[in-house]
Amino acid sequence: MTSALNAARRDRDLLDLGDDPRVDLVVIGGGVTGAGVALDATLRGLRTVLVERHDLAFGTSRWSSKLVHGGLRYLASGKVGIAHESAVERGILLRTTAPHLVRPLPQLVPLLPGLRGGQAALVRAGFAAGDALRVAAGTPAGLLPRSRRVAAAEALRLAPTVRREGLRGGLQAWDGQLVDDARLVVALARTAAGAGARVLTRVEATAATGDRVELRDTLTGRTLSLRARAVINATGVWAGEVDPSISLRPSRGTHLVFDAAAFGGLSAALTVPVPGSVSRFVFAFPAAHGRVYLGLTDEDAPGPIPDEPRPAEDEIDFLLDTINPALREPLTRADIRGSFAGLRPLLQTDADSTADISREHAVLTSPDGLVTVVGGKLTTYRRMAEDAVDAALANAGLVAAACRTARVPLVGAVSGARRDRVEAPPVLVERYGDEAGEIVAAWLADPASREPVAPGIDVTAAEFDFAVRAEGALTVDDLLDRRSRIGLVAADRAAALPAAEAAFARAR
């Protein structure tokens, strides 16, 4: 079965479900966890349907730091189990699941006068613990090198805009970085679809129990009732809307977007400790489309859950105030090209600060059998999905094969010598893996499709066409805000809008 997702396939799947609405598992939520659940369940042989009321990666999954963490932060608070789990899952992503979408990224903590001896010692100890985690997780040093101290010249090569005055070198470690979090979600959903799952965006679950889901097609208004042997709620910060018994304490994480030129060719995650904290840092790191992202905040976000959270003014000030002492030329608000914020679906605890709430995930089963998975983080989505499917099987008395997702590459996955043989520019291989050849073939068939969708943007018309044809993009917002991240900068979004509209005109 093809992995292509598009409007025609969506229509066929909805029609087929109308004729036979019996399925084994319904997954509500099209973020990284929901897509991971759909893939896991389908590979176990379950007839699976994933429904998402907006688009794939519409919520928290597209607002992450795009980093695949090894769990250092959790060691600082004594949570060895989740730190090890994170390191294991990082290795699976880097080596098997998505080696085309995840790459090793050096992390640099500059040794400046503001970093006191005790703080530097703690960072060194943390990096050493990270080395031990990597070894315990089985990730080779050839993929993620061990941490080390670097000279001032090397620190400046990695982060050219770091202050030179008083610079004593830097501490360097390695972690994983996603080319893009939304593209990971799309790859998961497409791999699930290729294995037989029905992936339905713009389909809202208006009611759900452990064995039935009421659906509404938001494009047509038509309704459908599905009978299922199990239902999993993977809606993240909206989990309480599906199961009101769920109590979450969302935390907002904010990032700022800069042109890469503002950081002078940054090639590492420039990492600066937050004053007064032993476990929190802000970091600037290279990102898609010639940009740099600066994050991260961790603020309580009570109240209604917005579809698109926005940064608070004091969070912007916090990020600038924390990074600027490490820079030769301070950044100002005039340098900011865009911003984004995401809400973490954290479980409510007795902790006073969301920064202290556990990032462990939980799988909860309501009295009517509805299974909800909450908490966790992007890096550990696969383990979260596995635990959720295990719980759903046990609760429903279903028999299925064992989890296979640790051994199954996603669509496009390519690495090593095979990656070197893909005849396409590196930027395409990073986005599409071994499917990059399809973009190049489109360029050759129609040279106009090689044109950028807007001046200065490294996305071509052929990529928009591919997103409509194979990646489930149904609207211009899907193209600009999720299949690419052009929309993070308002001016770039406006410039690329005509090309997005033209892609749908060509598809008709």
Coordinates of C-alpha atoms in Angstrom, one line a residue:
M1 CA 0.0 0.0 0.0
T2 CA 1.3 3.5 -0.9
S3 CA 2.4 5.9 1.9
A4 CA 1.0 8.9 -0.1
L5 CA -1.5 11.0 1.8
N6 CA -3.7 13.4 -0.2
A7 CA -7.3 14.6 -0.5
A8 CA -8.3 11.8 -2.8
R9 CA -7.1 9.1 -0.4
R10 CA -8.8 10.9 2.5
D11 CA -12.2 10.9 0.6
R12 CA -11.8 7.1 -0.2
D13 CA -11.0 6.3 3.4
L14 CA -14.0 8.2 4.7
L15 CA -16.2 6.5 2.2
D16 CA -14.9 3.0 3.1
L17 CA -15.5 3.7 6.9
G18 CA -19.0 4.8 6.1
D19 CA -19.6 1.4 4.5
D20 CA -17.9 -0.6 7.3
P21 CA -17.3 1.5 10.5
R22 CA -15.8 -1.4 12.5
V23 CA -12.1 -1.0 13.4
D24 CA -9.7 -2.3 16.0
L25 CA -8.3 1.0 17.2
V26 CA -9.1 4.7 16.8
V27 CA -6.4 7.2 17.7
I28 CA -7.5 10.7 18.4
G29 CA -4.8 13.3 17.8
G30 CA -2.4 13.8 14.9
G31 CA 0.7 15.0 16.8
V32 CA 3.9 13.0 17.2
T33 CA 2.4 10.7 19.9
G34 CA -0.8 10.0 18.0
A35 CA 1.1 9.4 14.8
G36 CA 3.4 7.1 16.7
V37 CA 0.5 5.2 18.2
A38 CA -1.1 4.8 14.7
L39 CA 2.2 3.4 13.3
D40 CA 2.8 1.1 16.3
A41 CA -0.8 -0.3 16.2
T42 CA -0.8 -0.8 12.5
L43 CA 2.5 -2.7 12.5
R44 CA 1.0 -5.0 15.1
G45 CA -1.7 -5.9 12.7
L46 CA -4.6 -3.8 14.1
R47 CA -7.1 -2.1 11.8
T48 CA -6.3 1.5 12.8
V49 CA -7.8 4.9 12.2
L50 CA -6.1 8.2 13.2
V51 CA -8.3 11.3 13.3
E52 CA -7.1 14.9 13.7
R53 CA -9.4 17.9 13.8
H54 CA -6.8 20.2 12.1
D55 CA -3.6 19.0 10.4
L56 CA -0.8 16.7 11.3
A57 CA 1.5 18.4 13.8
F58 CA -0.9 21.2 14.3
G59 CA -0.4 21.5 18.0
T60 CA 2.6 21.1 20.4
S61 CA 4.5 18.8 18.0
R62 CA 5.4 21.7 15.7
W63 CA 6.4 24.1 18.4
S64 CA 9.3 22.0 20.0
S65 CA 12.9 23.0 20.1
K66 CA 13.6 20.6 17.3
L67 CA 16.1 18.9 19.5
V68 CA 16.3 15.2 20.3
H69 CA 17.6 15.3 23.8
G70 CA 19.6 12.6 25.6
G71 CA 18.1 13.5 29.0
L72 CA 20.7 15.6 30.8
R73 CA 18.2 17.9 32.4
Y74 CA 16.5 14.9 34.1
L75 CA 19.8 13.7 35.6
A76 CA 20.2 17.1 37.4
S77 CA 16.9 16.4 39.2
G78 CA 17.8 12.8 39.9
K79 CA 15.4 11.2 37.4
V80 CA 17.8 8.6 36.0
G81 CA 15.1 6.4 34.5
I82 CA 13.7 9.1 32.2
A83 CA 17.2 10.3 31.3
H84 CA 18.2 6.8 30.2
E85 CA 14.9 6.3 28.3
S86 CA 15.6 9.6 26.5
A87 CA 19.1 8.5 25.5
V88 CA 17.8 5.2 24.2
E89 CA 15.1 6.8 22.1
R90 CA 17.5 9.4 20.8
G91 CA 19.7 6.6 19.5
I92 CA 16.8 4.8 17.8
L93 CA 15.9 8.0 16.0
L94 CA 19.4 8.7 14.9
R95 CA 20.3 5.2 13.8
T96 CA 17.1 3.6 12.6
T97 CA 13.8 5.5 12.6
A98 CA 14.7 8.8 11.0
P99 CA 18.4 9.2 10.3
H100 CA 17.6 11.6 7.4
L101 CA 15.6 13.9 9.7
V102 CA 17.8 13.7 12.9
R103 CA 21.5 14.7 12.9
P104 CA 24.2 15.1 15.5
L105 CA 24.5 18.7 16.8
P106 CA 27.4 20.0 18.8
Q107 CA 26.4 21.9 21.9
L108 CA 28.7 24.7 23.2
V109 CA 28.8 26.3 26.6
P110 CA 31.3 29.3 26.3
L111 CA 33.5 29.7 29.3
L112 CA 33.0 33.4 30.0
P113 CA 33.6 35.5 33.1
G114 CA 30.0 35.2 34.0
L115 CA 30.2 31.4 34.3
R116 CA 31.6 30.9 37.8
G117 CA 33.9 28.0 38.6
G118 CA 31.2 26.1 40.4
Q119 CA 28.8 26.4 37.5
A120 CA 31.4 25.3 35.0
A121 CA 32.2 22.3 37.1
L122 CA 28.5 21.4 37.2
V123 CA 28.3 21.7 33.4
R124 CA 31.4 19.5 33.0
A125 CA 29.9 16.9 35.4
G126 CA 26.6 17.0 33.5
F127 CA 28.3 16.5 30.1
A128 CA 30.3 13.6 31.6
A129 CA 27.1 12.0 32.8
G130 CA 25.7 12.5 29.3
D131 CA 28.6 10.5 28.0
A132 CA 27.8 7.7 30.4
L133 CA 24.1 7.8 29.3
R134 CA 25.2 7.6 25.6
V135 CA 27.3 4.5 26.4
A136 CA 24.5 2.9 28.4
A137 CA 22.1 3.5 25.6
G138 CA 24.4 1.9 23.1
T139 CA 24.9 4.9 20.9
P140 CA 28.5 4.8 19.4
A141 CA 30.9 7.6 19.9
G142 CA 31.3 7.7 16.2
L143 CA 27.8 9.1 16.0
L144 CA 27.7 11.2 19.1
P145 CA 31.3 12.0 20.2
R146 CA 32.2 12.3 23.8
S147 CA 32.2 15.7 25.5
R148 CA 35.4 17.8 25.7
R149 CA 36.8 21.2 26.4
V150 CA 37.7 23.3 23.4
A151 CA 40.0 26.2 23.0
A152 CA 38.7 29.8 22.5
A153 CA 39.5 29.6 18.7
E154 CA 37.3 26.5 18.3
A155 CA 34.5 28.0 20.4
L156 CA 34.5 31.0 18.1
R157 CA 34.5 28.8 15.0
L158 CA 31.3 27.1 16.3
A159 CA 29.7 30.3 17.5
P160 CA 31.3 33.3 15.8
T161 CA 29.3 36.0 17.7
V162 CA 30.4 34.9 21.2
R163 CA 32.2 37.5 23.3
R164 CA 35.9 37.4 22.9
E165 CA 36.8 39.4 26.0
G166 CA 37.5 36.9 28.8
L167 CA 36.7 33.9 26.7
R168 CA 38.5 30.9 28.2
G169 CA 37.3 28.4 25.6
G170 CA 34.2 26.3 25.8
L171 CA 32.6 23.0 26.9
Q172 CA 31.3 20.9 24.1
A173 CA 28.9 18.0 24.0
W174 CA 26.7 16.4 21.4
D175 CA 23.0 15.8 21.1
G176 CA 20.5 15.2 18.3
Q177 CA 18.6 17.8 16.2
L178 CA 15.6 17.4 14.1
V179 CA 15.6 19.0 10.7
D180 CA 12.0 19.7 11.5
D181 CA 9.6 18.3 14.1
A182 CA 6.5 18.6 11.9
R183 CA 8.2 16.6 9.1
L184 CA 8.9 13.8 11.6
V185 CA 5.1 13.7 12.4
V186 CA 4.3 13.6 8.7
A187 CA 6.8 10.8 8.1
L188 CA 5.3 8.8 11.0
A189 CA 1.8 9.3 9.6
R190 CA 2.8 8.3 6.1
T191 CA 4.6 5.2 7.3
A192 CA 1.5 4.2 9.2
A193 CA -0.6 4.8 6.1
G194 CA 1.8 2.7 4.0
A195 CA 1.3 -0.1 6.5
G196 CA -2.5 0.2 6.2
A197 CA -3.7 2.9 8.7
R198 CA -6.3 5.4 7.7
V199 CA -5.0 8.9 8.5
L200 CA -7.8 11.4 8.5
T201 CA -7.1 15.1 9.0
R202 CA -9.9 17.7 9.3
V203 CA -11.9 15.1 11.1
E204 CA -13.0 16.0 14.6
A205 CA -13.8 13.5 17.4
T206 CA -16.9 15.1 19.0
A207 CA -17.4 12.3 21.6
A208 CA -15.4 9.3 22.6
T209 CA -15.6 6.3 24.9
G210 CA -13.5 3.1 25.1
D211 CA -15.3 1.5 22.2
R212 CA -17.0 4.2 20.1
V213 CA -16.0 7.6 18.6
E214 CA -18.4 10.1 17.0
L215 CA -16.7 12.0 14.2
R216 CA -17.4 15.1 12.1
D217 CA -15.7 15.9 8.8
T218 CA -14.9 19.6 9.3
L219 CA -14.7 20.2 5.6
T220 CA -18.2 18.9 4.7
G221 CA -20.0 18.8 8.1
R222 CA -20.8 15.1 7.6
T223 CA -20.8 12.9 10.7
L224 CA -19.8 9.3 11.2
S225 CA -19.9 6.9 14.2
L226 CA -17.1 4.4 14.5
R227 CA -17.3 1.2 16.6
A228 CA -13.8 0.3 17.9
R229 CA -12.4 -2.4 20.1
A230 CA -10.1 0.3 21.7
V231 CA -9.7 4.1 21.6
I232 CA -6.6 6.1 22.5
N233 CA -6.7 9.8 23.3
A234 CA -3.4 11.3 22.2
T235 CA -4.5 14.9 22.0
G236 CA -1.8 16.4 24.3
V237 CA -2.8 19.6 26.0
W238 CA -6.4 19.0 24.8
A239 CA -6.6 15.6 26.5
G240 CA -9.0 17.0 29.1
E241 CA -11.5 18.0 26.3
V242 CA -11.8 14.3 25.3
D243 CA -11.7 12.9 28.9
P244 CA -12.7 15.6 31.5
S245 CA -11.2 13.5 34.3
I246 CA -7.7 14.3 33.0
S247 CA -5.9 17.1 34.9
L248 CA -3.0 18.8 33.2
R249 CA -0.8 21.8 34.1
P250 CA 0.4 23.2 30.7
S251 CA 3.8 24.9 30.5
R252 CA 4.6 27.3 27.7
G253 CA 7.9 27.2 25.9
T254 CA 8.8 30.1 23.7
H255 CA 11.4 30.5 20.9
L256 CA 12.5 33.5 18.9
V257 CA 13.4 33.4 15.2
F258 CA 16.4 35.2 13.8
D259 CA 18.2 35.3 10.5
A260 CA 21.3 33.1 10.6
A261 CA 23.4 36.2 9.9
A262 CA 22.5 37.6 13.3
F263 CA 24.7 34.8 14.8
G264 CA 27.4 34.9 12.1
G265 CA 27.3 31.3 10.8
L266 CA 26.4 29.5 14.0
S267 CA 27.1 25.7 13.6
A268 CA 26.4 24.6 17.2
A269 CA 23.8 25.0 19.8
L270 CA 25.1 28.0 21.7
T271 CA 24.1 27.2 25.3
V272 CA 24.0 29.7 28.2
P273 CA 23.1 28.8 31.7
V274 CA 20.1 30.6 33.2
P275 CA 21.4 32.6 36.2
G276 CA 20.5 31.0 39.5
S277 CA 19.6 27.6 38.0
V278 CA 21.8 24.4 37.8
S279 CA 19.6 22.7 35.2
R280 CA 18.1 25.4 32.9
F281 CA 19.8 26.9 29.9
V282 CA 18.8 29.0 26.9
F283 CA 20.2 28.0 23.6
A284 CA 20.5 29.4 20.1
F285 CA 20.9 26.8 17.3
P286 CA 20.9 26.7 13.5
A287 CA 17.5 25.9 11.9
A288 CA 15.8 25.4 8.5
H289 CA 15.6 28.1 5.9
G290 CA 18.7 30.0 7.0
R291 CA 17.4 30.8 10.5
V292 CA 18.4 30.5 14.1
Y293 CA 16.0 29.7 16.9
L294 CA 16.6 31.0 20.4
G295 CA 14.8 29.3 23.3
L296 CA 13.6 28.2 25.7
T297 CA 11.2 29.4 28.4
D298 CA 9.2 27.3 30.9
E299 CA 6.2 29.3 32.1
D300 CA 2.9 28.3 33.7
A301 CA 0.1 28.6 31.1
P302 CA -3.2 28.2 33.0
G303 CA -6.6 28.9 31.4
P304 CA -8.1 28.0 28.0
I305 CA -5.9 26.2 25.5
P306 CA -5.4 28.3 22.4
D307 CA -4.9 26.6 19.0
E308 CA -1.8 28.7 18.5
P309 CA -0.1 29.9 21.7
R310 CA 1.8 33.2 21.6
P311 CA 4.9 34.3 23.5
A312 CA 4.5 36.7 26.4
E313 CA 6.5 40.0 26.3
D314 CA 8.4 39.1 29.5
E315 CA 9.5 35.7 27.9
I316 CA 11.0 37.6 25.0
D317 CA 12.9 39.9 27.4
F318 CA 14.0 36.8 29.4
L319 CA 15.5 35.1 26.3
L320 CA 17.3 38.3 25.1
D321 CA 18.6 39.2 28.6
T322 CA 20.0 35.7 29.1
I323 CA 21.7 35.2 25.8
N324 CA 23.1 38.8 25.4
P325 CA 25.8 38.6 28.0
A326 CA 27.4 35.8 26.0
L327 CA 27.4 37.8 22.7
R328 CA 29.8 40.4 21.4
E329 CA 27.0 42.5 20.0
P330 CA 23.7 42.3 21.9
L331 CA 20.6 41.3 20.1
T332 CA 17.6 43.6 20.1
R333 CA 13.9 43.2 19.3
A334 CA 14.6 44.7 15.9
D335 CA 16.7 41.6 15.1
I336 CA 13.7 39.2 15.8
R337 CA 12.1 37.9 12.5
G338 CA 9.5 35.8 14.2
S339 CA 8.5 33.8 17.3
F340 CA 6.6 30.7 18.4
A341 CA 5.4 29.1 21.6
G342 CA 4.2 25.7 22.4
L343 CA 2.3 24.2 25.4
R344 CA 3.7 21.1 27.0
P345 CA 1.0 18.6 28.3
L346 CA 2.4 18.2 31.8
L347 CA 0.7 16.1 34.4
Q348 CA -0.4 18.1 37.4
T349 CA 1.7 17.5 40.5
D350 CA 2.4 19.3 43.8
A351 CA 5.4 21.1 42.4
D352 CA 5.3 24.9 42.6
S353 CA 7.0 25.4 39.2
T354 CA 6.4 23.8 35.8
A355 CA 10.1 23.6 35.4
D356 CA 10.1 21.1 38.3
I357 CA 7.2 18.9 37.0
S358 CA 8.2 15.5 35.8
R359 CA 8.5 15.0 32.0
E360 CA 7.6 11.4 32.5
H361 CA 4.6 10.2 30.5
A362 CA 1.5 8.5 31.9
V363 CA -1.0 6.1 30.4
L364 CA -4.4 6.5 32.0
T365 CA -7.6 4.4 31.5
S366 CA -11.0 5.8 32.2
P367 CA -13.9 3.7 33.6
D368 CA -15.4 3.3 30.2
G369 CA -12.1 2.0 28.7
L370 CA -10.8 5.2 27.0
V371 CA -7.0 5.2 27.1
T372 CA -5.2 8.5 27.4
V373 CA -1.5 9.1 27.0
V374 CA -0.1 12.4 28.4
G375 CA 3.1 14.0 29.6
G376 CA 6.4 13.0 28.1
K377 CA 8.3 14.8 25.3
L378 CA 9.0 14.5 21.6
T379 CA 12.2 12.5 22.0
T380 CA 10.3 9.7 23.8
Y381 CA 7.2 9.6 21.6
R382 CA 7.9 6.0 20.4
R383 CA 8.0 4.6 23.9
M384 CA 4.9 6.6 24.8
A385 CA 3.1 5.1 21.8
E386 CA 4.2 1.6 22.7
D387 CA 3.0 1.9 26.3
A388 CA -0.4 3.3 25.1
V389 CA -1.0 0.5 22.7
D390 CA 0.0 -2.1 25.3
A391 CA -2.5 -0.6 27.7
A392 CA -5.3 -0.5 25.1
L393 CA -4.7 -4.1 24.1
A394 CA -4.7 -5.2 27.8
N395 CA -7.9 -3.3 28.6
A396 CA -9.8 -4.5 25.5
G397 CA -8.5 -8.1 25.7
L398 CA -7.0 -7.8 22.2
V399 CA -4.3 -10.1 21.0
A400 CA -1.7 -8.6 18.7
A401 CA 1.9 -8.8 17.7
A402 CA 4.7 -7.3 19.7
C403 CA 5.8 -3.7 19.2
R404 CA 8.2 -3.4 16.1
T405 CA 8.7 0.4 15.9
A406 CA 12.3 0.3 17.3
R407 CA 13.3 -1.6 14.2
V408 CA 11.2 0.0 11.5
P409 CA 12.6 3.0 9.5
L410 CA 10.2 5.7 8.5
V411 CA 9.4 6.6 4.9
G412 CA 12.5 8.3 3.4
A413 CA 14.9 6.9 6.0
V414 CA 18.4 6.6 4.6
S415 CA 21.9 6.8 6.1
G416 CA 25.5 6.0 5.5
A417 CA 26.7 5.0 2.0
R418 CA 23.1 4.8 0.7
R419 CA 22.6 8.4 1.7
D420 CA 25.7 9.4 -0.2
R421 CA 24.3 7.8 -3.3
V422 CA 21.0 9.8 -3.3
E423 CA 21.4 12.1 -6.3
A424 CA 19.9 15.3 -4.8
P425 CA 21.2 18.4 -3.0
P426 CA 21.9 17.8 0.7
V427 CA 19.1 20.2 1.8
L428 CA 16.6 17.9 0.0
V429 CA 18.0 14.7 1.4
E430 CA 17.7 16.3 4.9
R431 CA 14.0 16.9 4.3
Y432 CA 13.0 13.9 2.2
G433 CA 15.7 11.2 2.6
D434 CA 15.7 8.8 -0.3
E435 CA 12.5 10.4 -1.6
A436 CA 14.6 13.5 -2.5
G437 CA 15.0 12.0 -6.0
E438 CA 11.3 12.6 -6.6
I439 CA 11.8 16.3 -6.2
V440 CA 14.8 16.3 -8.5
A441 CA 12.8 14.3 -11.1
A442 CA 10.1 17.0 -11.0
W443 CA 12.7 19.7 -11.5
L444 CA 14.0 17.8 -14.6
A445 CA 10.5 17.3 -16.0
D446 CA 9.5 20.9 -15.4
P447 CA 12.4 23.4 -14.9
A448 CA 9.9 26.0 -13.6
S449 CA 9.2 23.7 -10.6
R450 CA 12.8 24.4 -9.4
E451 CA 12.0 28.0 -8.8
P452 CA 12.0 29.1 -5.2
V453 CA 8.5 29.7 -3.8
A454 CA 9.7 33.2 -2.8
P455 CA 12.9 35.2 -3.1
G456 CA 15.6 34.0 -0.7
I457 CA 13.6 30.9 0.4
D458 CA 15.2 27.5 -0.1
V459 CA 11.9 25.7 -0.9
T460 CA 10.9 25.1 -4.5
A461 CA 7.5 24.8 -6.2
A462 CA 8.1 21.0 -6.7
E463 CA 8.2 20.6 -2.9
F464 CA 4.9 22.2 -2.5
D465 CA 3.5 19.9 -5.2
F466 CA 4.9 16.9 -3.4
A467 CA 3.4 18.0 -0.1
V468 CA -0.1 18.2 -1.8
R469 CA 0.4 14.9 -3.7
A470 CA 2.0 12.8 -1.0
E471 CA 2.2 14.5 2.4
G472 CA -1.4 15.2 3.1
A473 CA -1.4 19.0 2.7
L474 CA -5.0 20.1 2.2
T475 CA -4.6 23.9 2.6
V476 CA -2.1 26.7 2.0
D477 CA -1.6 26.8 5.8
D478 CA -0.5 23.2 5.8
L479 CA 2.2 24.1 3.2
L480 CA 3.5 27.2 4.7
D481 CA 3.3 26.4 8.4
R482 CA 3.9 22.6 8.7
R483 CA 5.2 20.9 5.5
S484 CA 7.7 23.8 5.5
R485 CA 8.3 26.4 8.3
I486 CA 8.3 29.4 6.0
G487 CA 5.3 30.8 8.0
L488 CA 7.4 31.4 11.2
V489 CA 8.5 34.7 9.6
A490 CA 5.4 36.7 8.6
A491 CA 7.1 38.5 5.7
D492 CA 8.4 35.2 4.2
R493 CA 4.9 33.7 4.6
A494 CA 3.3 36.6 2.7
A495 CA 5.9 36.3 -0.1
A496 CA 5.3 32.5 -0.5
L497 CA 1.5 32.6 -0.3
P498 CA 0.9 32.9 -4.0
A499 CA 3.1 29.9 -4.7
A500 CA 1.2 27.9 -2.1
E501 CA -2.1 28.8 -3.8
A502 CA -0.6 27.9 -7.2
A503 CA 0.3 24.5 -6.0
F504 CA -3.4 23.7 -5.2
A505 CA -4.4 25.2 -8.5
R506 CA -2.1 22.8 -10.3
A507 CA -3.4 19.8 -8.3
R508 CA -7.0 20.4 -9.4

